[in-house]
């Protein structure tokens, strides 16, 4: 009986020991390793750009951007996305109070509209060259200082610029004349100086540079002539035909006397001679007879001098009239001849320029280079187009459409026409048709920017439209075989 009790006690002891060591192993085991940073999913680049902007601009924590919701950044305040990329950012009237930091929002490479109006932002404007797809920029009613960044002229798609009601200084960049799609330009209520660039974009419909420190004559261009004086008001040193204010030279034609000449006293010799004559007159006191004779002689001499003066005056007037009659004739003849020569020279230069342009166009078509349509700026070359990274967008009845990202980060759509479908079209007919289509402009029509043909290869270059295809908009789904424009 005692042996059984001993065995049971030993068994219970062994069970207790095994339980003790199991619990101790669990308690003293090292914690499980957390997932490494390499295994964590990387937040979207657009979300990181927005967080970077918030860290410098939002001093009052008005923006509800959080690092914990980066994968849902498209639902953040003021953000609108398309296919997972931010295309619109509207943050207005929030009183952020910070600065527009460099290398923040400019990383939103698909952004089309940016509005930071009335946000109490300060400091200089950053480099804007990263907004190469931007179409509308609203930065008015803030406290931005410094110069207008020259990089704004690199935004070829920009249509609206509003930098009004800030503290911007410096000159208006001359390169704004290169923005051929510009529709609205508001720079009013700043401290800009210098002259107004000769803006002549036919697309420009809204323009205001009032309440600045601009100087000089307003350029007379067909575009600027469309705007009233209110667009230029409160610039006291502006002048010119458009604002009905004569431009006067600052230096008068007859300059004022120098201080030395103005303060110079009369010559001492003159004063001495007057004193001597006065003394002689006082010392010689003539008699009555002598006075009568002197009066008669003096009167006769005066009459003679008066008659001679009248005759000389009459002769001078007659000569002057003859000169006035002959001089305008000679002057008008010389001016007319010079004007005619200038007009002829200009006409010859224009005719020569047109001939050169025709020859260049013919050579371009024959050599198989990229041809830009009328009025389009040459923003890229054929070599850049060949080197661009291409993405298939879809196939249509006449060819295949690709999305091409050039080395300057400009995005275009390239349609490669099917050679078999256009085998019967001659080069001349193709060029004539491209020139006609390239001149068409309408809000609902994607403009043709350039075209290319060589042997059996024909390409059409359009603006890239990020809103998808007509098929996807109608049917609400994406397909690998999309009907493209």
Coordinates of C-alpha atoms in Angstrom, one line a residue:
X1 CA 0.0 0.0 0.0
X2 CA 2.8 2.4 0.8
X3 CA 4.5 1.6 -2.5
X4 CA 1.4 2.5 -4.4
X5 CA 1.1 5.8 -2.5
X6 CA 4.7 6.5 -3.3
X7 CA 4.2 5.8 -7.0
X8 CA 1.2 8.1 -7.1
X9 CA 3.0 10.9 -5.4
X10 CA 5.9 10.5 -7.7
X11 CA 3.6 10.6 -10.7
X12 CA 1.9 13.8 -9.5
X13 CA 5.3 15.4 -8.9
X14 CA 6.4 14.6 -12.5
X15 CA 3.2 16.1 -13.9
X16 CA 3.6 19.2 -11.8
X17 CA 7.2 19.6 -13.0
X18 CA 6.3 19.2 -16.7
X19 CA 3.5 21.7 -16.3
X20 CA 5.9 24.1 -14.6
X21 CA 8.5 23.9 -17.3
X22 CA 5.8 24.3 -20.1
X23 CA 4.5 27.5 -18.5
X24 CA 8.1 28.8 -18.0
X25 CA 8.9 28.1 -21.6
X26 CA 5.9 30.1 -22.8
X27 CA 6.6 33.0 -20.5
X28 CA 10.3 33.3 -21.3
X29 CA 10.0 32.6 -25.0
X30 CA 11.0 35.7 -27.2
X31 CA 8.1 37.6 -28.8
X32 CA 7.3 36.9 -32.4
X33 CA 9.1 39.1 -34.9
X34 CA 6.9 41.8 -36.4
X35 CA 6.6 41.9 -40.1
X36 CA 9.6 43.6 -41.7
X37 CA 9.4 46.9 -43.4
X38 CA 10.2 45.2 -46.7
X39 CA 7.1 43.2 -46.4
X40 CA 4.8 46.1 -45.7
X41 CA 2.9 47.5 -48.7
X42 CA 4.3 50.9 -49.9
X43 CA 1.8 53.8 -49.6
X44 CA 0.8 55.4 -52.9
X45 CA 3.1 58.2 -54.1
X46 CA 0.3 60.7 -54.3
X47 CA -0.7 60.1 -50.7
X48 CA 2.9 60.7 -49.6
X49 CA 3.0 63.9 -51.7
X50 CA -0.2 65.2 -50.0
X51 CA 1.2 64.3 -46.5
X52 CA 4.4 66.2 -47.3
X53 CA 2.3 69.3 -48.4
X54 CA 0.3 69.1 -45.1
X55 CA 3.4 69.0 -43.0
X56 CA 4.6 72.4 -44.3
X57 CA 1.3 74.2 -45.2
X58 CA -1.2 73.1 -42.5
X59 CA -0.1 74.9 -39.3
X60 CA -3.5 74.7 -37.8
X61 CA -4.2 71.0 -38.5
X62 CA -7.1 71.8 -40.7
X63 CA -6.5 69.0 -43.1
X64 CA -7.6 65.5 -42.1
X65 CA -4.8 63.7 -44.0
X66 CA -3.6 60.8 -41.9
X67 CA -0.6 58.4 -42.5
X68 CA -3.0 55.6 -41.3
X69 CA -5.3 56.0 -44.2
X70 CA -2.9 56.5 -47.1
X71 CA -4.5 53.7 -49.2
X72 CA -7.8 55.6 -49.0
X73 CA -6.3 59.1 -49.9
X74 CA -8.8 59.5 -52.7
X75 CA -11.4 60.0 -50.1
X76 CA -9.4 62.7 -48.3
X77 CA -10.7 66.3 -48.1
X78 CA -10.6 68.1 -51.5
X79 CA -9.0 65.2 -53.4
X80 CA -10.6 63.7 -56.5
X81 CA -9.0 60.7 -58.2
X82 CA -9.2 58.9 -61.5
X83 CA -7.8 55.3 -61.7
X84 CA -6.0 55.7 -58.4
X85 CA -4.3 59.0 -59.3
X86 CA -5.1 62.5 -57.9
X87 CA -6.5 64.7 -60.8
X88 CA -8.1 67.5 -58.8
X89 CA -7.1 69.1 -55.5
X90 CA -9.5 71.8 -54.2
X91 CA -8.5 73.2 -50.8
X92 CA -10.1 76.7 -50.5
X93 CA -10.8 79.0 -47.6
X94 CA -9.2 76.8 -44.9
X95 CA -6.7 79.4 -43.5
X96 CA -3.8 76.9 -43.5
X97 CA -1.2 79.6 -42.7
X98 CA 1.9 77.7 -43.8
X99 CA 4.0 77.6 -47.0
X100 CA 3.7 75.9 -50.3
X101 CA 6.7 73.6 -49.9
X102 CA 8.8 72.6 -52.9
X103 CA 8.7 69.0 -54.0
X104 CA 5.3 68.3 -52.4
X105 CA 2.3 68.7 -54.6
X106 CA 4.4 68.9 -57.7
X107 CA 4.8 65.2 -57.4
X108 CA 1.1 64.7 -58.4
X109 CA 2.0 64.1 -62.0
X110 CA -1.6 63.6 -63.2
X111 CA -3.0 66.7 -61.5
X112 CA -5.3 68.7 -63.7
X113 CA -6.8 71.3 -61.3
X114 CA -5.1 72.8 -58.3
X115 CA -6.9 75.5 -56.1
X116 CA -5.4 76.8 -52.9
X117 CA -7.3 80.1 -52.8
X118 CA -7.8 82.1 -49.6
X119 CA -5.7 79.7 -47.5
X120 CA -3.3 82.4 -45.9
X121 CA -0.3 80.7 -47.5
X122 CA 3.0 82.6 -47.3
X123 CA 6.5 82.4 -48.7
X124 CA 7.7 82.1 -52.3
X125 CA 6.0 80.0 -55.0
X126 CA 7.9 76.7 -55.6
X127 CA 9.2 75.3 -58.9
X128 CA 6.0 74.3 -60.8
X129 CA 7.7 72.3 -63.6
X130 CA 6.4 69.0 -62.0
X131 CA 2.8 70.0 -62.9
X132 CA 3.3 69.1 -66.6
X133 CA -0.4 68.0 -66.9
X134 CA -1.9 70.9 -65.0
X135 CA -4.7 72.8 -66.8
X136 CA -5.9 75.2 -64.0
X137 CA -3.9 76.9 -61.3
X138 CA -5.7 79.0 -58.6
X139 CA -3.5 80.5 -56.0
X140 CA -5.2 83.8 -55.4
X141 CA -6.1 85.6 -52.1
X142 CA -3.0 84.4 -50.2
X143 CA 0.2 86.1 -49.1
X144 CA 2.7 84.6 -51.5
X145 CA 5.8 86.7 -52.0
X146 CA 8.8 86.7 -54.4
X147 CA 8.8 86.4 -58.1
X148 CA 6.5 84.4 -60.4
X149 CA 8.5 81.2 -61.1
X150 CA 9.7 81.0 -64.7
X151 CA 8.8 77.3 -64.7
X152 CA 5.1 78.3 -65.2
X153 CA 5.9 78.7 -68.9
X154 CA 6.8 75.0 -69.1
X155 CA 3.3 74.0 -68.3
X156 CA 2.1 73.7 -72.0
X157 CA -1.4 72.5 -71.1
X158 CA -2.1 75.4 -68.7
X159 CA -5.3 77.3 -69.5
X160 CA -6.0 79.2 -66.3
X161 CA -3.6 81.1 -64.1
X162 CA -4.9 83.1 -61.1
X163 CA -2.2 84.6 -58.8
X164 CA -4.3 87.7 -57.9
X165 CA -4.3 89.3 -54.4
X166 CA -0.8 88.3 -53.3
X167 CA 2.5 90.1 -52.6
X168 CA 4.3 89.0 -55.7
X169 CA 7.1 91.2 -57.0
X170 CA 9.4 91.3 -60.0
X171 CA 8.5 91.3 -63.6
X172 CA 5.8 89.3 -65.5
X173 CA 7.7 86.5 -67.3
X174 CA 8.0 87.1 -71.0
X175 CA 7.7 83.4 -71.5
X176 CA 4.0 83.5 -70.8
X177 CA 3.6 84.4 -74.4
X178 CA 4.5 80.8 -75.2
X179 CA 1.4 79.3 -73.5
X180 CA -0.7 79.0 -76.6
X181 CA -3.7 77.5 -74.8
X182 CA -4.0 80.2 -72.1
X183 CA -7.6 81.2 -71.5
X184 CA -7.5 83.2 -68.3
X185 CA -4.6 85.2 -66.7
X186 CA -5.2 87.1 -63.5
X187 CA -2.2 88.9 -61.9
X188 CA -4.1 91.8 -60.3
X189 CA -3.5 93.3 -56.8
X190 CA 0.2 92.4 -56.5
X191 CA 3.4 94.5 -56.6
X192 CA 4.7 93.5 -60.0
X193 CA 6.8 95.9 -61.9
X194 CA 8.3 96.2 -65.4
X195 CA 6.4 96.1 -68.6
X196 CA 3.5 93.9 -69.9
X197 CA 4.6 91.1 -72.2
X198 CA 3.1 91.3 -75.8
X199 CA 0.5 88.6 -75.1
X200 CA -1.2 87.7 -78.4
X201 CA -2.8 84.3 -77.8
X202 CA -6.2 84.1 -79.6
X203 CA -7.5 81.8 -76.8
X204 CA -7.0 84.5 -74.1
X205 CA -10.4 85.7 -72.9
X206 CA -9.8 86.8 -69.3
X207 CA -7.0 89.2 -68.5
X208 CA -6.3 91.5 -65.5
X209 CA -3.0 93.1 -64.3
X210 CA -4.6 96.1 -62.5
X211 CA -3.3 97.4 -59.1
X212 CA 0.4 96.7 -59.7
X213 CA 3.5 98.9 -60.3
X214 CA 3.8 98.2 -64.0
X215 CA 5.4 100.8 -66.3
X216 CA 5.9 101.6 -69.9
X217 CA 3.6 101.4 -72.9
X218 CA 1.0 98.6 -73.1
X219 CA 1.8 96.5 -76.2
X220 CA -0.7 96.9 -78.9
X221 CA -1.6 93.4 -80.0
X222 CA -4.9 92.1 -81.3
X223 CA -5.5 90.1 -78.1
X224 CA -4.7 93.0 -75.6
X225 CA -6.9 95.4 -77.7
X226 CA -9.9 93.3 -76.7
X227 CA -9.6 94.3 -73.0
X228 CA -10.8 97.5 -71.5
X229 CA -8.9 100.0 -69.4
X230 CA -10.1 98.3 -66.2
X231 CA -7.7 95.4 -66.9
X232 CA -4.8 97.8 -66.7
X233 CA -6.0 100.4 -64.1
X234 CA -4.2 101.5 -61.0
X235 CA -0.8 101.3 -62.7
X236 CA 0.1 105.0 -62.7
X237 CA 3.2 104.6 -64.9
X238 CA 1.5 102.6 -67.7
X239 CA 0.7 104.5 -70.9
X240 CA -0.2 103.8 -74.6
X241 CA -3.1 103.6 -77.0
X242 CA -5.0 100.9 -75.2
X243 CA -5.5 102.9 -72.0
X244 CA -5.8 106.3 -73.8
X245 CA -2.8 107.8 -72.1
X246 CA 0.0 109.5 -73.9
X247 CA 3.6 108.2 -73.3
X248 CA 5.8 111.2 -72.6
X249 CA 9.5 111.3 -72.4
X250 CA 10.9 111.9 -68.9
X251 CA 13.6 114.3 -70.1
X252 CA 12.2 117.6 -71.7
X253 CA 13.4 118.5 -75.2
X254 CA 14.9 121.8 -73.9
X255 CA 16.6 120.8 -70.7
X256 CA 16.8 123.2 -67.7
X257 CA 19.8 125.4 -67.2
X258 CA 22.5 123.9 -65.0
X259 CA 22.7 125.3 -61.5
X260 CA 26.0 127.1 -62.3
X261 CA 24.4 128.9 -65.3
X262 CA 21.2 129.7 -63.5
X263 CA 23.1 131.3 -60.5
X264 CA 25.8 133.0 -62.5
X265 CA 25.7 136.9 -61.9
X266 CA 25.9 139.3 -64.8
X267 CA 29.4 140.1 -66.1
X268 CA 31.4 142.6 -64.1
X269 CA 32.4 144.5 -67.2
X270 CA 28.8 145.3 -68.0
X271 CA 28.2 146.8 -64.6
X272 CA 31.3 148.9 -65.0
X273 CA 30.4 150.2 -68.4
X274 CA 26.9 151.3 -67.1
X275 CA 28.4 153.1 -64.2
X276 CA 30.9 154.9 -66.5
X277 CA 28.1 156.0 -68.9
X278 CA 26.1 157.3 -66.0
X279 CA 29.0 159.3 -64.7
X280 CA 29.6 160.8 -68.2
X281 CA 26.0 161.7 -68.6
X282 CA 26.0 163.4 -65.2
X283 CA 29.2 165.3 -65.8
X284 CA 28.1 166.8 -69.2
X285 CA 25.1 169.0 -68.7
X286 CA 24.2 170.4 -72.3
X287 CA 22.4 173.7 -72.9
X288 CA 18.9 174.4 -74.2
X289 CA 19.8 174.7 -78.0
X290 CA 21.9 171.7 -77.8
X291 CA 19.0 169.8 -76.3
X292 CA 16.6 170.8 -79.1
X293 CA 19.1 169.7 -81.8
X294 CA 19.6 166.4 -80.1
X295 CA 15.9 165.7 -79.9
X296 CA 15.4 166.4 -83.7
X297 CA 18.4 164.2 -84.7
X298 CA 17.2 161.4 -82.4
X299 CA 13.6 161.5 -83.7
X300 CA 14.8 161.3 -87.3
X301 CA 17.1 158.4 -86.5
X302 CA 14.4 156.5 -84.8
X303 CA 12.0 156.9 -87.7
X304 CA 14.7 155.8 -90.1
X305 CA 15.4 152.7 -88.0
X306 CA 11.7 151.9 -87.7
X307 CA 11.2 152.0 -91.5
X308 CA 14.3 149.9 -92.1
X309 CA 13.1 147.3 -89.5
X310 CA 9.7 147.1 -91.1
X311 CA 11.2 146.5 -94.6
X312 CA 13.6 143.8 -93.3
X313 CA 10.7 142.1 -91.5
X314 CA 8.6 142.0 -94.6
X315 CA 11.4 140.5 -96.7
X316 CA 12.0 137.9 -94.0
X317 CA 8.3 136.9 -93.9
X318 CA 8.2 136.5 -97.7
X319 CA 11.3 134.3 -97.7
X320 CA 9.9 132.2 -94.9
X321 CA 6.7 131.6 -96.8
X322 CA 8.6 130.4 -99.9
X323 CA 10.5 128.0 -97.7
X324 CA 7.3 126.7 -96.1
X325 CA 5.7 126.0 -99.4
X326 CA 8.7 124.2 -100.9
X327 CA 9.8 122.2 -97.7
X328 CA 6.5 120.3 -97.2
X329 CA 6.5 119.2 -100.8
X330 CA 10.1 117.9 -100.6
X331 CA 9.4 116.3 -97.2
X332 CA 6.2 114.7 -98.2
X333 CA 7.8 113.3 -101.3
X334 CA 10.7 111.8 -99.4
X335 CA 8.4 110.4 -96.7
X336 CA 6.2 108.8 -99.4
X337 CA 9.2 107.3 -101.2
X338 CA 10.6 105.9 -97.9
X339 CA 7.2 104.5 -96.9
X340 CA 6.7 102.9 -100.3
X341 CA 10.2 101.4 -100.1
X342 CA 9.6 100.0 -96.6
X343 CA 6.3 98.5 -97.7
X344 CA 7.9 96.9 -100.7
X345 CA 10.7 95.5 -98.6
X346 CA 8.3 94.0 -96.1
X347 CA 6.2 92.5 -98.9
X348 CA 9.4 90.9 -100.4
X349 CA 10.4 89.6 -97.0
X350 CA 7.0 88.1 -96.4
X351 CA 6.9 86.5 -99.8
X352 CA 10.4 85.1 -99.3
X353 CA 9.4 83.8 -95.9
X354 CA 6.3 82.1 -97.3
X355 CA 8.4 80.4 -100.0
X356 CA 10.9 79.2 -97.4
X357 CA 8.1 77.8 -95.3
X358 CA 6.6 76.0 -98.3
X359 CA 10.0 74.5 -99.1
X360 CA 10.6 73.4 -95.5
X361 CA 7.2 71.7 -95.3
X362 CA 7.8 69.9 -98.6
X363 CA 11.2 68.8 -97.3
X364 CA 9.8 67.7 -94.0
X365 CA 7.1 65.5 -95.6
X366 CA 9.5 64.0 -98.1
X367 CA 12.2 63.2 -95.5
X368 CA 9.6 61.5 -93.3
X369 CA 10.0 63.8 -90.2
X370 CA 7.3 64.7 -87.7
X371 CA 5.1 67.5 -89.0
X372 CA 3.4 69.8 -86.5
X373 CA 0.0 71.2 -87.5
X374 CA -0.5 74.9 -88.1
X375 CA 0.0 77.0 -84.9
X376 CA 1.4 74.1 -82.9
X377 CA 4.7 74.5 -81.0
X378 CA 7.4 71.9 -81.6
X379 CA 7.6 70.4 -78.1
X380 CA 9.3 67.1 -79.1
X381 CA 11.1 65.5 -82.0
X382 CA 10.5 62.2 -83.8
X383 CA 13.5 60.7 -82.0
X384 CA 11.9 61.5 -78.6
X385 CA 8.7 59.9 -79.9
X386 CA 10.5 56.7 -80.9
X387 CA 12.3 56.5 -77.5
X388 CA 9.1 57.1 -75.5
X389 CA 7.7 54.3 -73.3
X390 CA 4.5 53.0 -75.0
X391 CA 1.4 51.5 -73.5
X392 CA -1.3 50.0 -75.5
X393 CA -4.7 51.7 -75.1
X394 CA -6.8 50.0 -77.7
X395 CA -7.4 48.9 -81.3
X396 CA -9.9 50.5 -83.6
X397 CA -11.1 50.1 -87.1
X398 CA -8.3 52.3 -88.6
X399 CA -5.4 51.4 -86.3
X400 CA -3.9 51.0 -82.9
X401 CA -3.6 53.7 -80.2
X402 CA -0.8 53.9 -77.7
X403 CA -0.1 56.1 -74.6
X404 CA 3.5 57.5 -75.0
X405 CA 5.4 59.1 -72.1
X406 CA 8.2 61.2 -73.5
X407 CA 11.6 61.8 -71.8
X408 CA 10.4 65.3 -70.9
X409 CA 7.4 63.6 -69.0
X410 CA 4.9 64.9 -71.6
X411 CA 2.2 62.4 -72.2
X412 CA 0.6 62.1 -75.7
X413 CA -1.6 59.6 -77.6
X414 CA -0.2 58.1 -80.8
X415 CA -2.5 56.4 -83.3
X416 CA -0.7 54.1 -85.7
X417 CA -2.8 53.8 -88.8
X418 CA -3.3 50.4 -90.5
X419 CA -1.3 50.5 -93.8
X420 CA -3.7 48.0 -95.4
X421 CA -6.8 50.1 -94.8
X422 CA -5.1 53.2 -96.3
X423 CA -3.2 51.6 -99.1
X424 CA -5.1 53.6 -101.7
X425 CA -4.5 57.0 -100.2
X426 CA -1.6 58.9 -101.8
X427 CA 0.8 61.0 -99.7
X428 CA -0.5 64.2 -101.2
X429 CA -4.1 63.4 -100.3
X430 CA -3.0 62.3 -96.8
X431 CA -1.1 65.6 -96.2
X432 CA -4.0 67.7 -97.5
X433 CA -6.4 65.8 -95.2
X434 CA -4.1 66.2 -92.2
X435 CA -3.8 69.9 -92.7
X436 CA -7.6 70.3 -92.8
X437 CA -8.1 68.2 -89.7
X438 CA -5.2 69.9 -87.9
X439 CA -6.8 73.2 -88.2
X440 CA -10.1 72.1 -86.5
X441 CA -10.6 73.4 -82.9
X442 CA -13.6 72.6 -80.7
X443 CA -14.2 71.9 -77.0
X444 CA -15.5 68.5 -77.8
X445 CA -12.9 67.6 -80.3
X446 CA -9.4 66.3 -79.4
X447 CA -7.1 68.4 -81.6
X448 CA -4.5 66.8 -83.9
X449 CA -1.1 68.1 -82.8
X450 CA 1.3 66.4 -85.3
X451 CA 1.5 63.6 -87.9
X452 CA 4.1 61.5 -89.6
X453 CA 4.4 59.4 -92.7
X454 CA 7.2 57.5 -94.4
X455 CA 6.8 54.7 -96.7
X456 CA 4.0 52.5 -95.2
X457 CA 4.2 54.1 -91.7
X458 CA 1.6 56.7 -90.7
X459 CA 1.2 58.1 -87.2
X460 CA -1.2 60.7 -85.7
X461 CA -0.3 62.5 -82.4
X462 CA -3.1 63.8 -80.1
X463 CA -3.4 65.0 -76.5
X464 CA -3.6 62.2 -74.1
X465 CA -7.1 62.0 -72.5
X466 CA -7.0 60.3 -69.1
X467 CA -10.7 59.9 -68.7
X468 CA -10.8 56.5 -70.5
X469 CA -12.5 55.4 -73.7
X470 CA -16.0 56.0 -74.9
X471 CA -16.7 52.3 -74.5
X472 CA -15.8 52.3 -70.8
X473 CA -17.8 55.5 -70.1
X474 CA -20.9 53.9 -71.8
X475 CA -20.6 50.4 -70.4
X476 CA -19.0 51.2 -67.1
X477 CA -16.2 48.7 -67.4
X478 CA -12.6 48.6 -68.5
X479 CA -11.5 46.3 -71.3
X480 CA -8.1 45.5 -72.8
X481 CA -9.6 46.1 -76.2
X482 CA -11.0 49.6 -76.0
X483 CA -12.5 51.8 -78.7
X484 CA -10.2 54.8 -78.7
X485 CA -10.6 58.1 -80.3

